[in-house]
Short mmCIF file of C-alpha atoms and ligand atoms in Angstrom, two decimals:
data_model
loop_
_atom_site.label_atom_id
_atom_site.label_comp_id
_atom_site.label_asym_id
_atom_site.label_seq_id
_atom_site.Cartn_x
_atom_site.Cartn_y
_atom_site.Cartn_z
CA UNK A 10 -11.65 -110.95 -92.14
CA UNK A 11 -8.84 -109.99 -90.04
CA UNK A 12 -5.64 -109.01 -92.03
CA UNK A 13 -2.73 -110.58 -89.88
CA UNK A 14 0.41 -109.67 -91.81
CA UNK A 15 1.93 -105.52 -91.34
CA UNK A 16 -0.08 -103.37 -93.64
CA UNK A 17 0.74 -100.38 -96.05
CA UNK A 18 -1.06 -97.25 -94.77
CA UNK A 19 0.15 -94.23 -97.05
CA UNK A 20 -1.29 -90.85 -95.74
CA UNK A 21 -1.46 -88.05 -98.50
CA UNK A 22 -1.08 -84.57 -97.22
CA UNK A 23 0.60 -83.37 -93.96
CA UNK A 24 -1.97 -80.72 -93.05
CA UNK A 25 -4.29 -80.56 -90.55
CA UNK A 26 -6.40 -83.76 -91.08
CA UNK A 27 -2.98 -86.05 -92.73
CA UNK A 28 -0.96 -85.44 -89.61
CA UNK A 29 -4.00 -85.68 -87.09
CA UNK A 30 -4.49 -89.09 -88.39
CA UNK A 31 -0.94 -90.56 -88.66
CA UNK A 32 -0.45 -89.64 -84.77
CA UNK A 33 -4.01 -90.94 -84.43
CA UNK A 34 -3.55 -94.33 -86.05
CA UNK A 35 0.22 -94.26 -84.68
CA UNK A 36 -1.03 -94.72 -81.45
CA UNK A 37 -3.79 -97.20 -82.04
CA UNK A 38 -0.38 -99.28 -82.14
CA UNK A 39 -2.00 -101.78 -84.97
CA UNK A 40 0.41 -103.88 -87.23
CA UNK A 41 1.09 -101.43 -90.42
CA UNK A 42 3.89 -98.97 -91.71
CA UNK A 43 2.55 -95.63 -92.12
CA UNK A 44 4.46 -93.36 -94.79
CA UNK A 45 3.12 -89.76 -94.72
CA UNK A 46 3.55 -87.84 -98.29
CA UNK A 47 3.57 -84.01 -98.13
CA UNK A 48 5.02 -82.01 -101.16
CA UNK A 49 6.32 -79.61 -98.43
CA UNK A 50 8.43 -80.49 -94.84
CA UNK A 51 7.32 -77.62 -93.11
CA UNK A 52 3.80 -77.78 -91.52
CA UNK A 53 1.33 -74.88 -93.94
CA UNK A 54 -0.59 -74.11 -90.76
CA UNK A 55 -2.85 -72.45 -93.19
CA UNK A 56 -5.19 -70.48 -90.61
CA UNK A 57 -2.70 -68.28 -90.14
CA UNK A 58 -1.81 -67.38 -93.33
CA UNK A 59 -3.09 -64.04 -93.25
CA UNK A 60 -0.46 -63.49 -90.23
CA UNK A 61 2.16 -64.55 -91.79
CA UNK A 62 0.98 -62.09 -95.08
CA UNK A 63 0.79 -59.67 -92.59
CA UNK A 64 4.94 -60.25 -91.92
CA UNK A 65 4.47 -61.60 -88.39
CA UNK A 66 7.23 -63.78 -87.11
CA UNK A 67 5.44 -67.41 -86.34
CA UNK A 68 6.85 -70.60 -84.98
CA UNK A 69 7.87 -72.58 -87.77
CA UNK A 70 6.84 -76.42 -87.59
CA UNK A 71 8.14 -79.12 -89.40
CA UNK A 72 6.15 -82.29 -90.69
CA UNK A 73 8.93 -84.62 -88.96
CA UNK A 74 9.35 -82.84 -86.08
CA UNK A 75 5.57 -83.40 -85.45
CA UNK A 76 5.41 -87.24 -86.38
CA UNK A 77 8.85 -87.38 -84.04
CA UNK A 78 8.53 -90.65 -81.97
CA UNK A 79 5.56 -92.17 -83.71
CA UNK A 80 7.17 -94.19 -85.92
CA UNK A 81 5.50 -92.72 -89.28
CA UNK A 82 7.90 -92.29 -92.05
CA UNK A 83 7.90 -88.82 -93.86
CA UNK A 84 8.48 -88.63 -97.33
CA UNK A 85 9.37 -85.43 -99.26
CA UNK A 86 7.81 -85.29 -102.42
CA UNK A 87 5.12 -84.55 -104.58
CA UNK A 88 2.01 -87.12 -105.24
CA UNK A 89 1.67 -87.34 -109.23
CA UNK A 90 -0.61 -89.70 -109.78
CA UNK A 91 -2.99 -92.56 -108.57
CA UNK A 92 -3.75 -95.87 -109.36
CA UNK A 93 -7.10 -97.25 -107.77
CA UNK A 94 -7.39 -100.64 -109.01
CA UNK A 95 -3.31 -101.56 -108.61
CA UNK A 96 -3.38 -99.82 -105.45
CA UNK A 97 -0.56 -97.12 -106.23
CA UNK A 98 0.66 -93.92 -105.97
CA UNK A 99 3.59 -92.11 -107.78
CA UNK A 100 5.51 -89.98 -105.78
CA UNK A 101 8.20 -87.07 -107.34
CA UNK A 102 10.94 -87.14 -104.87
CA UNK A 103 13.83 -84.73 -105.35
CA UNK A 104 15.89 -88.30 -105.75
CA UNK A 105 12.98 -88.53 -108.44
CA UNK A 106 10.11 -91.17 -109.04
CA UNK A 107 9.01 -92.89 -106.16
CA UNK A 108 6.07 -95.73 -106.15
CA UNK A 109 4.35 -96.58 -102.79
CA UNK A 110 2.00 -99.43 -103.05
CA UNK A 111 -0.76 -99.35 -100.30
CA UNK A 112 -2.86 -101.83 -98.45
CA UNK A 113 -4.73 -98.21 -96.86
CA UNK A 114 -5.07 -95.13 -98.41
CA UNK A 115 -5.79 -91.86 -96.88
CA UNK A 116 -6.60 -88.55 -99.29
CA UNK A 117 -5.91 -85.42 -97.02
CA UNK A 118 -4.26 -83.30 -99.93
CA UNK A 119 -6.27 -80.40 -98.74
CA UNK A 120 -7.10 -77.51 -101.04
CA UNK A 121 -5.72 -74.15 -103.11
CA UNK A 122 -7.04 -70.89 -103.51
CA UNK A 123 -8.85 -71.69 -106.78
CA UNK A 124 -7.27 -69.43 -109.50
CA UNK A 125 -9.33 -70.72 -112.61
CA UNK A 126 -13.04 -68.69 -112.68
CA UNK A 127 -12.51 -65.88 -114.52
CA UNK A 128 -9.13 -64.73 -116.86
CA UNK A 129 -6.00 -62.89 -115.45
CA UNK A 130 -6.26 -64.46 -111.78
CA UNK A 131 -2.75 -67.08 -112.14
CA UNK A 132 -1.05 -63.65 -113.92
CA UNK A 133 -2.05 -60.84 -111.55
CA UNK A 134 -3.17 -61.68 -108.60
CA UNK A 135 -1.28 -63.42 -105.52
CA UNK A 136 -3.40 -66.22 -103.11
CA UNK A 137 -2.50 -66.84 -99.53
CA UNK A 138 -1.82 -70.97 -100.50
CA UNK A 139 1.12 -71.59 -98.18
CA UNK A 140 3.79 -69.82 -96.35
CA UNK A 141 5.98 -69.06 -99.40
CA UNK A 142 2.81 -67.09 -100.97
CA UNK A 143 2.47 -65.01 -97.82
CA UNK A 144 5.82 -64.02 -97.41
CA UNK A 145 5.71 -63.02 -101.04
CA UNK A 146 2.74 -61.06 -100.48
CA UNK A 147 4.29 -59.29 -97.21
CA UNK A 148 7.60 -58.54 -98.69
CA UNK A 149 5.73 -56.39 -101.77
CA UNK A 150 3.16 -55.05 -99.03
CA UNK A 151 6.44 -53.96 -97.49
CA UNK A 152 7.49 -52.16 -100.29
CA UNK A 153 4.34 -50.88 -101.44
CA UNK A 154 4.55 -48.18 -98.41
CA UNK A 155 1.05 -46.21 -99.59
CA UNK A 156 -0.34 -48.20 -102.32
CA UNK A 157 -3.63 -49.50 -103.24
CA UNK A 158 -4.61 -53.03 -102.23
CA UNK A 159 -7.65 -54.71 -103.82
CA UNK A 160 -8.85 -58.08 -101.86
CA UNK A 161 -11.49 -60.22 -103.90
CA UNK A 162 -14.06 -62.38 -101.69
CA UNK A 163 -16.20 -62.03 -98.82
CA UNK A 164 -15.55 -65.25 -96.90
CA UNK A 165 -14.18 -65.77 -93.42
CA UNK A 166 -10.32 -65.59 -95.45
CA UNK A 167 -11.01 -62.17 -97.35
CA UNK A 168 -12.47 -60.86 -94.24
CA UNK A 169 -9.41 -61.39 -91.78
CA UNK A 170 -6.86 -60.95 -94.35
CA UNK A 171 -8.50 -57.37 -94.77
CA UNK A 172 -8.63 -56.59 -91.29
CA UNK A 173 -4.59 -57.75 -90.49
CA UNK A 174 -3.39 -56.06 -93.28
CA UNK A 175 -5.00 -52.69 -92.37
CA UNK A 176 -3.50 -53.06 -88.77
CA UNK A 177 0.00 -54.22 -90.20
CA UNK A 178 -0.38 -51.79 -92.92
CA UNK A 179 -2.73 -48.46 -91.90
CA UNK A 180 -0.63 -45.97 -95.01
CA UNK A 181 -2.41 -48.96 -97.92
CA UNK A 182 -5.41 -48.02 -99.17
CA UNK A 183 -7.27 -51.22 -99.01
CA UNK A 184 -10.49 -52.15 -100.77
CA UNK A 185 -12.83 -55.92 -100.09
CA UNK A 186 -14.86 -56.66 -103.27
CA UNK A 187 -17.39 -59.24 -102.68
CA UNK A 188 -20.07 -60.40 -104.80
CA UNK A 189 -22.16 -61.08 -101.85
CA UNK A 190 -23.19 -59.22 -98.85
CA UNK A 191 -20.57 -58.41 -96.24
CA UNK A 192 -20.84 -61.19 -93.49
CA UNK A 193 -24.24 -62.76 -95.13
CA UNK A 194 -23.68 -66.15 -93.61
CA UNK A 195 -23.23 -64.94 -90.22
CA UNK A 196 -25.70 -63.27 -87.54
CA UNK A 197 -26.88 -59.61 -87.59
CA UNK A 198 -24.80 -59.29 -84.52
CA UNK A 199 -21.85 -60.78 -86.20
CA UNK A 200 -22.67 -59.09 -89.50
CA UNK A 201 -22.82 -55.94 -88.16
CA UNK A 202 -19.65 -56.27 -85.50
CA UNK A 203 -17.71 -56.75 -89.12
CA UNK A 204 -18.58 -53.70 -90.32
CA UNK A 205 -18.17 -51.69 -87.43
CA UNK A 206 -14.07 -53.19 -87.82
CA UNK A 207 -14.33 -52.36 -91.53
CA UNK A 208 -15.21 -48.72 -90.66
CA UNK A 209 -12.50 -48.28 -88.09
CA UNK A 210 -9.39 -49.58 -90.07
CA UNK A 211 -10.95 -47.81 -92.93
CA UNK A 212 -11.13 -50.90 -95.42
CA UNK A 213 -13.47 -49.37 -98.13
CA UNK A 214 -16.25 -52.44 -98.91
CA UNK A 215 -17.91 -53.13 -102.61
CA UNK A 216 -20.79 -55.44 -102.36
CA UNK A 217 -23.11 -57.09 -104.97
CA UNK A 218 -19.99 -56.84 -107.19
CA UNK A 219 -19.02 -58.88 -109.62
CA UNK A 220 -15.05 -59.00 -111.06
CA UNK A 221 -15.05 -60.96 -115.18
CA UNK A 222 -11.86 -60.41 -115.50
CA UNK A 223 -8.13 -58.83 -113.93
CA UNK A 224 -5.51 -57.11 -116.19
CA UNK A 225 -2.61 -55.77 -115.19
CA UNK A 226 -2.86 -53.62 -112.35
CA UNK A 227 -6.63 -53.25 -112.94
CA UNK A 228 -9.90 -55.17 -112.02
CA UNK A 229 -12.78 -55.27 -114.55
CA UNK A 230 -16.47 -55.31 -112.93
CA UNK A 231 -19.35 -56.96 -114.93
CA UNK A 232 -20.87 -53.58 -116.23
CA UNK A 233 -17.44 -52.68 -117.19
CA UNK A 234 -16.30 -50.17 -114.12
CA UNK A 235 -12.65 -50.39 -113.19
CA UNK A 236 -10.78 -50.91 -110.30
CA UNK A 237 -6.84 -49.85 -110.23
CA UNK A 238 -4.86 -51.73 -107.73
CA UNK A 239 -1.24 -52.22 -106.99
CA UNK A 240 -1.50 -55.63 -105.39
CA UNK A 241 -4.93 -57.67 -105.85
CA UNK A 242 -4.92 -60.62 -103.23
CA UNK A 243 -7.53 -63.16 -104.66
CA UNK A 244 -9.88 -64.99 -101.92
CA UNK A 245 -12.56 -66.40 -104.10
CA UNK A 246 -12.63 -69.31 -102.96
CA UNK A 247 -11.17 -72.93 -102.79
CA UNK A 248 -10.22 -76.25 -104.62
CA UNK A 249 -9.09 -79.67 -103.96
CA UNK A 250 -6.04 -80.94 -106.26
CA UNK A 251 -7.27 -82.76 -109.55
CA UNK A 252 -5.30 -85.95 -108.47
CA UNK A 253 -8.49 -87.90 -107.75
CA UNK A 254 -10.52 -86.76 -110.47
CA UNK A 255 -7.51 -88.22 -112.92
CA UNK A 256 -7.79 -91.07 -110.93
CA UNK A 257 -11.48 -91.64 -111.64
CA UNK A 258 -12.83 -91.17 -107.85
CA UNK A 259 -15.89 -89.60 -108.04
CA UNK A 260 -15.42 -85.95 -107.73
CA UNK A 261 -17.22 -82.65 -107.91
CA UNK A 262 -17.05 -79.75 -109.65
CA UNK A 263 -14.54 -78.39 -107.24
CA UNK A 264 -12.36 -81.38 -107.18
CA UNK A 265 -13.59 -82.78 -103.87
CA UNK A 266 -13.69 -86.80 -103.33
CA UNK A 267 -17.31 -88.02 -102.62
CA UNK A 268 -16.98 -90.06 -99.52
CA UNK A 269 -19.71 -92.00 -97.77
CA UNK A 270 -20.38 -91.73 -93.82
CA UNK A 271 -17.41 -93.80 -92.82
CA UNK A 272 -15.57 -91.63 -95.14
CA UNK A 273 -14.68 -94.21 -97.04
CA UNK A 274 -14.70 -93.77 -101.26
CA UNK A 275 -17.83 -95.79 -102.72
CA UNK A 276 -16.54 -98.63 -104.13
CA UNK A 277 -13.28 -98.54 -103.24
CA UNK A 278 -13.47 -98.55 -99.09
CA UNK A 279 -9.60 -98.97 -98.83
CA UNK A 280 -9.43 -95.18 -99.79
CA UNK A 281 -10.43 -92.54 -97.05
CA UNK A 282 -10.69 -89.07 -97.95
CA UNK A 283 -10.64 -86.32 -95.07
CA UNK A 284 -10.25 -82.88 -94.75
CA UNK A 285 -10.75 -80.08 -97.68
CA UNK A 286 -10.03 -82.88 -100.04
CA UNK A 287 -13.48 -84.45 -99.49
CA UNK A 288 -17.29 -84.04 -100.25
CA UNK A 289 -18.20 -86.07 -96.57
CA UNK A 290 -21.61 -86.45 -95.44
CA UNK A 291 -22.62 -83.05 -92.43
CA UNK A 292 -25.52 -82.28 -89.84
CA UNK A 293 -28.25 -81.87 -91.64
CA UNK A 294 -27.52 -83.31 -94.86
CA UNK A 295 -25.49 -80.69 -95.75
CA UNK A 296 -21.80 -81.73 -96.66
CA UNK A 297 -19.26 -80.68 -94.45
CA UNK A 298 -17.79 -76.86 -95.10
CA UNK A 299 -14.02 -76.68 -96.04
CA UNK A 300 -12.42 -75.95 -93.16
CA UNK A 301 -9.98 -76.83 -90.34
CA UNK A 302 -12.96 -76.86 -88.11
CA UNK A 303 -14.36 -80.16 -89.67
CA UNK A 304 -10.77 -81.56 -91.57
CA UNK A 305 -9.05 -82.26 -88.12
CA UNK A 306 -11.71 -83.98 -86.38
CA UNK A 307 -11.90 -86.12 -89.82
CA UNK A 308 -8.63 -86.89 -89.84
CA UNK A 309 -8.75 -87.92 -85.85
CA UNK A 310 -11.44 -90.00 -87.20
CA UNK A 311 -9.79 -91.32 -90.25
CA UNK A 312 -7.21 -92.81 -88.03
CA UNK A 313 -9.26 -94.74 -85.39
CA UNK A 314 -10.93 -96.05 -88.87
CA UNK A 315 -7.74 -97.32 -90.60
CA UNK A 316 -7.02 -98.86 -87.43
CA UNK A 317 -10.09 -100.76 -87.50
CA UNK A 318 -10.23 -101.42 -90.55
CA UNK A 319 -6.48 -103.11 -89.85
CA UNK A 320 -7.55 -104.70 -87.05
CA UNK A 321 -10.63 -106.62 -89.22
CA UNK A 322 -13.24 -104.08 -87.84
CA UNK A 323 -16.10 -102.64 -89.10
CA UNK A 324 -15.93 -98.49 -89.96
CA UNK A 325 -18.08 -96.23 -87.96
CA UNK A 326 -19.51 -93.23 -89.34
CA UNK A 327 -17.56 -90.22 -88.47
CA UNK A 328 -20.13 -87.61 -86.32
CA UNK A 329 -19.47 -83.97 -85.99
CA UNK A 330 -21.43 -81.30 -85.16
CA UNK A 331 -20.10 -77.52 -85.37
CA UNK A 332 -20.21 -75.08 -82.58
CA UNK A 333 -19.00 -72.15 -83.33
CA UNK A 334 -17.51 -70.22 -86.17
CA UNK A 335 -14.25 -67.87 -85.18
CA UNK A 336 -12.37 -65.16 -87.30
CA UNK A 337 -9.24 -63.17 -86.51
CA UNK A 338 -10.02 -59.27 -86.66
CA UNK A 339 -6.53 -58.29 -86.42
CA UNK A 340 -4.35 -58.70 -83.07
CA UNK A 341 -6.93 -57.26 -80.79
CA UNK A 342 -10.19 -57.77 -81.56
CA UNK A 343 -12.13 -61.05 -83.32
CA UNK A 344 -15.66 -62.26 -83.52
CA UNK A 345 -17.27 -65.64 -82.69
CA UNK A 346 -19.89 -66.67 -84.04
CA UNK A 347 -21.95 -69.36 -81.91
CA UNK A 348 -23.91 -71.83 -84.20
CA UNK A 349 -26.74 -74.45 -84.35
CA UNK A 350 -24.88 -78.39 -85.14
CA UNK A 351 -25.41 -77.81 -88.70
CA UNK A 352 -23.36 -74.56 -89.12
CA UNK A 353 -26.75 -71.95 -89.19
CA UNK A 354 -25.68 -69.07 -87.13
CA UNK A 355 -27.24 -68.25 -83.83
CA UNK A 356 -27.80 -64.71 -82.78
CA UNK A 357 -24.73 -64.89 -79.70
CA UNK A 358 -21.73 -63.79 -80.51
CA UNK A 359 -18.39 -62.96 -78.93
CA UNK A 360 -16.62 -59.81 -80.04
CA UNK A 361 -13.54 -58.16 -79.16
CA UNK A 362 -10.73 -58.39 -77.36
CA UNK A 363 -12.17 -61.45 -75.63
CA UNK A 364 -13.24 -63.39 -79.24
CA UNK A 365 -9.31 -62.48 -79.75
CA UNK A 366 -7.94 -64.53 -77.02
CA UNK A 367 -10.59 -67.42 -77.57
CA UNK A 368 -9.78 -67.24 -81.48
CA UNK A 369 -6.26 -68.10 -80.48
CA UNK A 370 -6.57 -70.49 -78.01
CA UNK A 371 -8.20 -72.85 -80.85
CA UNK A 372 -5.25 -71.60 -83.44
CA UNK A 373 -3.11 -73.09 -80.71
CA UNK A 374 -5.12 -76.10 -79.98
CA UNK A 375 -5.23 -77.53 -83.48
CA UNK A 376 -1.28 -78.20 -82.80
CA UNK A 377 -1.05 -78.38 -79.31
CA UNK A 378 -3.50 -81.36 -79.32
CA UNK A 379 -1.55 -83.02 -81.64
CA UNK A 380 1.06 -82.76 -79.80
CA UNK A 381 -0.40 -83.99 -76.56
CA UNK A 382 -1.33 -87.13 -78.51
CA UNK A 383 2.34 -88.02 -79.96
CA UNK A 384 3.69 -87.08 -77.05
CA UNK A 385 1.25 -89.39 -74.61
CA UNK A 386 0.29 -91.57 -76.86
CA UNK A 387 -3.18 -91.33 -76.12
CA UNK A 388 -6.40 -90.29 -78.28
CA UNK A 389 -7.21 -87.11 -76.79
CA UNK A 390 -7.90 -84.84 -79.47
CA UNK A 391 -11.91 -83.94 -78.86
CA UNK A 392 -14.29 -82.54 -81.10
CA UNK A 393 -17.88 -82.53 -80.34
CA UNK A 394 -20.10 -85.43 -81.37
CA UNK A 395 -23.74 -85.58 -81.95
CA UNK A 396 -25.53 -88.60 -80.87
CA UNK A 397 -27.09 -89.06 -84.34
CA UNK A 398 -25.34 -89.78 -87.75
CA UNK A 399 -25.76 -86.71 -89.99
CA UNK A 400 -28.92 -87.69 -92.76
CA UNK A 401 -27.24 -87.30 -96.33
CA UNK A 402 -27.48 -88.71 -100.02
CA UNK A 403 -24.86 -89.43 -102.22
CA UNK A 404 -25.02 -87.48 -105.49
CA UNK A 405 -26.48 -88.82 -108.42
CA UNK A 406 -23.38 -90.33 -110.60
CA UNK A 407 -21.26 -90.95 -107.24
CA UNK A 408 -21.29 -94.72 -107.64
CA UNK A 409 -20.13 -94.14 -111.76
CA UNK A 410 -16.89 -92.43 -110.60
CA UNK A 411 -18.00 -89.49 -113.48
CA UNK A 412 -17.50 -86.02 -112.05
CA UNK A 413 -20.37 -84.61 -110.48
CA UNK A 414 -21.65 -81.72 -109.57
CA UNK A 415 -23.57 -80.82 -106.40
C1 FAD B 514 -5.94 -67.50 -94.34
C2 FAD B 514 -6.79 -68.68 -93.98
C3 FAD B 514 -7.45 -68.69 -92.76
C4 FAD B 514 -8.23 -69.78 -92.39
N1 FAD B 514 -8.88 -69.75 -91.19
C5 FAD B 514 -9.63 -70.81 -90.82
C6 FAD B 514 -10.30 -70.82 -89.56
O1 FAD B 514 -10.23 -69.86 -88.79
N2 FAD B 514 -11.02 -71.92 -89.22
C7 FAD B 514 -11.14 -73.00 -90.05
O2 FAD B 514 -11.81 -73.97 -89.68
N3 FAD B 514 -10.52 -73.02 -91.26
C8 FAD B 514 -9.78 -71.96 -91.67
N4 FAD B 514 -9.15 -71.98 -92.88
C9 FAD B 514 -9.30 -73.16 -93.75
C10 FAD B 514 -8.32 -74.25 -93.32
O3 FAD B 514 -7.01 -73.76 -93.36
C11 FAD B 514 -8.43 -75.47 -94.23
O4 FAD B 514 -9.77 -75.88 -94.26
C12 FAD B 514 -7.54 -76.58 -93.70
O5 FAD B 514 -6.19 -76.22 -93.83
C13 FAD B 514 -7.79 -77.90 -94.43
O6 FAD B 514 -6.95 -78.88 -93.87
P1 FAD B 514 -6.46 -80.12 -94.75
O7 FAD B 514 -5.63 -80.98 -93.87
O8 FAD B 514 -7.61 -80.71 -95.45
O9 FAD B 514 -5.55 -79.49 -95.90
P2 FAD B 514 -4.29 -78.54 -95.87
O10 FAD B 514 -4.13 -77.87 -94.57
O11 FAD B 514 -4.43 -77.71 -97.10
O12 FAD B 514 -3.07 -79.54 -96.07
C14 FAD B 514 -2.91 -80.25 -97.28
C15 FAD B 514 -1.47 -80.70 -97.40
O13 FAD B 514 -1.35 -81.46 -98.60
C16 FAD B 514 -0.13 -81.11 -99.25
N5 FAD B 514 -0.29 -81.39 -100.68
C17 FAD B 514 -1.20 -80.86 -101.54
N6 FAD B 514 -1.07 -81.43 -102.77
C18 FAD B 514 -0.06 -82.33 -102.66
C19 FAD B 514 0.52 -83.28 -103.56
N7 FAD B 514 0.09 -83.43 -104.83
N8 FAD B 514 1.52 -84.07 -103.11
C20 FAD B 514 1.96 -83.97 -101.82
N9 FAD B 514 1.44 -83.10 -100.93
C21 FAD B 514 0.44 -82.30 -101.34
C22 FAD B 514 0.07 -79.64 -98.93
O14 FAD B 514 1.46 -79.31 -99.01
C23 FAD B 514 -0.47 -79.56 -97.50
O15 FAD B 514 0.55 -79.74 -96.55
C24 FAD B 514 -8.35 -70.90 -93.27
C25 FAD B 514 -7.67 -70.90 -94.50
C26 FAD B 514 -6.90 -69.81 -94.86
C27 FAD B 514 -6.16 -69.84 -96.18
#
């Protein structure tokens, strides 16, 4: 049935997949009024956090100042909660309580370093979460002159935080704890190029360690060894806000909505979910990994869908297939790691100076494009599409709207 009369699109979350789809659906130019909700006005530009924790000087961007000309409305404030069935949301303004009823919803509220597995992490630890965190963190690295700096997880953010803090920083003693294997989802190769960078900035690496618990100024290892630290920068991993879970959407255990292949929430298709924030079907059955990587090309998606759906369409499924993995090793050197459409890792990579440059060409890109889109008022953000829809299940209990785990 097509919906004639203007309808209410509100877009939570101003990261990479909320503001990729307002521009998106802006320029699909379909009758609605598109209010964008971010708790923050400045852009988070999260995949360089570890720069800015590093204290380099990057180009500020503001959430307006990237919707400029499109015609979506920004609003300031803080989503508190979320009413499914009465099609709501509650929004804490600094003018204070805000409700935005919605025809369209789209969930894009991302994710946080996720501070709750073991005791001590909210007290003792910092997290690179947003700009404000990783200014903290490089005013106290600042100060710290010689200190000792512990950094907790192995994944692609422990990894280049490490390796940009030892450049910034060559007087800290710095020390990665993982509980894996350095590098043990990439290639040999890429494995192996990791370690070589470890071994040059002198970033001393635990692995097959496990930390139950951080006290003050001290990291306790199952087995009861001890690691002293001066500033312990926790990477263990991420979560999606509990907003949906509240809201009975059916979650999982890491707070991530279960979307099906138009990602669209079962039983309730006028929610979307992209980005961090959801569980969405990937090649090879696997769900899609966290990541700017996959949340931009979702929100790009989420937009043409929401303008369908306006327009009295039916959803497609959204198709993505990765291509390449690619991590910041410091200023001057990087790796990339080719891979197979379903994330697997290859054995080419791209190392060096050379991985640098293409590492920040696709920093760049995730805004430029974005740009190039409000600005021409075209749909050319591009992300690489497989023919075939990815084959995937929803998990038993998805339907129920209970919590699930996967
Ligand atoms: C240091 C670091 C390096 C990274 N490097 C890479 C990389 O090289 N490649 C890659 O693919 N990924 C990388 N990532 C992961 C990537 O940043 C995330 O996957 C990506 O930001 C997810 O985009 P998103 O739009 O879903 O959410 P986000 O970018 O997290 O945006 C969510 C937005 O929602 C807002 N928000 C949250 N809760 C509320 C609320 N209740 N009310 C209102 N607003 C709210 C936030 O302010 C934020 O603006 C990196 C992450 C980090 C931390």
């Amino acid at each position: 049935m097509t919906k004639e009369r203007t309808q209410e699109v509100v877009i939570l979350g101003g990261g990479y997949a909320g503001l990729m789809a307002a521009v998106r659906l802006a320029n699909r130019r379909v009758p609605s009024r598109v209010t964008l909700v971010d708790a923050k006005a400045e852009f988070p530009e999260r995949i360089r956090l570890h720069q800015v924790a590093a204290g380099q000087q990057l180009r500020r961007r503001s959430i307006p100042e990237l919707l400029r000309g499109t015609g979506v409305e920004f609003m300031q404030g803080r989503a508190s909660e979320l009413d499914p069935e009465a099609q709501l949301v509650a929004v804490q303004t600094r003018d204070g309580q805000r409700t935005l009823r919605y025809d369209w919803l789209l969930y894009a509220l991302g994710s946080q370093v996720d501070l709750s597995p073991i005791p001590g992490l909210h007290q003792h630890t910092l997290a690179l979460d947003d700009r404000s965190t990783a200014k903290d963190l490089a005013a106290r690295l600042e100060r710290l002159g010689d200190g000792r700096v512990l950094i907790v997880g192995g994944g692609l953010t422990g990894i280049e935080a490490a390796v940009e803090l030892a450049e910034r920083f060559p007087r800290l003693a710095i020390e990665l704890v993982t509980a894996g294997a350095l590098g043990e989802d990439l290639s040999p190769a890429g494995a192996a190029h990791i370690r070589r960078v470890f071994e040059r900035h002198g970033i001393a690496l635990r692995e097959h360690a496990r930390i139950e618990e951080i006290q003050e100024g001290v990291a306790r290892l199952a087995g009861g060894e001890r690691i002293p630290f001066d500033i312990c920068l926790w990477a263990g991993g991420f979560r999606a806000p509990g907003l949906a879970a509240r809201a009975g959407l059916p979650t999982n255990e890491r707070g991530q909505v279960i979307v099906d292949r138009t990602l669209q929430v079962p039983g309730h298709p006028e929610i979307l979910v992209a980005g961090d924030a959801a569980l969405a079907p990937g090649p090879g059955g696997k769900p899609l990994r966290m990541s700017c990587a996959a949340g931009q090309p979702m929100g790009a998606h989420a937009g043409d869908t929401l303008a369908r759906l306006i327009r009295g369409q039916e959803p497609e499924p959204f198709r993505f297939s990765y291509i390449l993995r690619c991590i910041s090793l410091g200023r001057h050197d990087g790796l990339i790691q080719f891979v197979a459409s379903d994330d697997t890792p290859r054995d080419r990579v791209l190392t060096g100076r050379a991985a640098a440059v293409v590492k920040e060409a696709i920093c760049r890109y995730t805004l430029t494009s974005v740009e190039a889109e409000r600005r021409l008022r075209l749909p050319l953000y591009w992300w690489l599409r497989p023919t075939e829809t990815a084959s995937y299940a929803l998990p038993a209990g998805a339907r129920t709207g209970v919590t699930t785990d996967v």
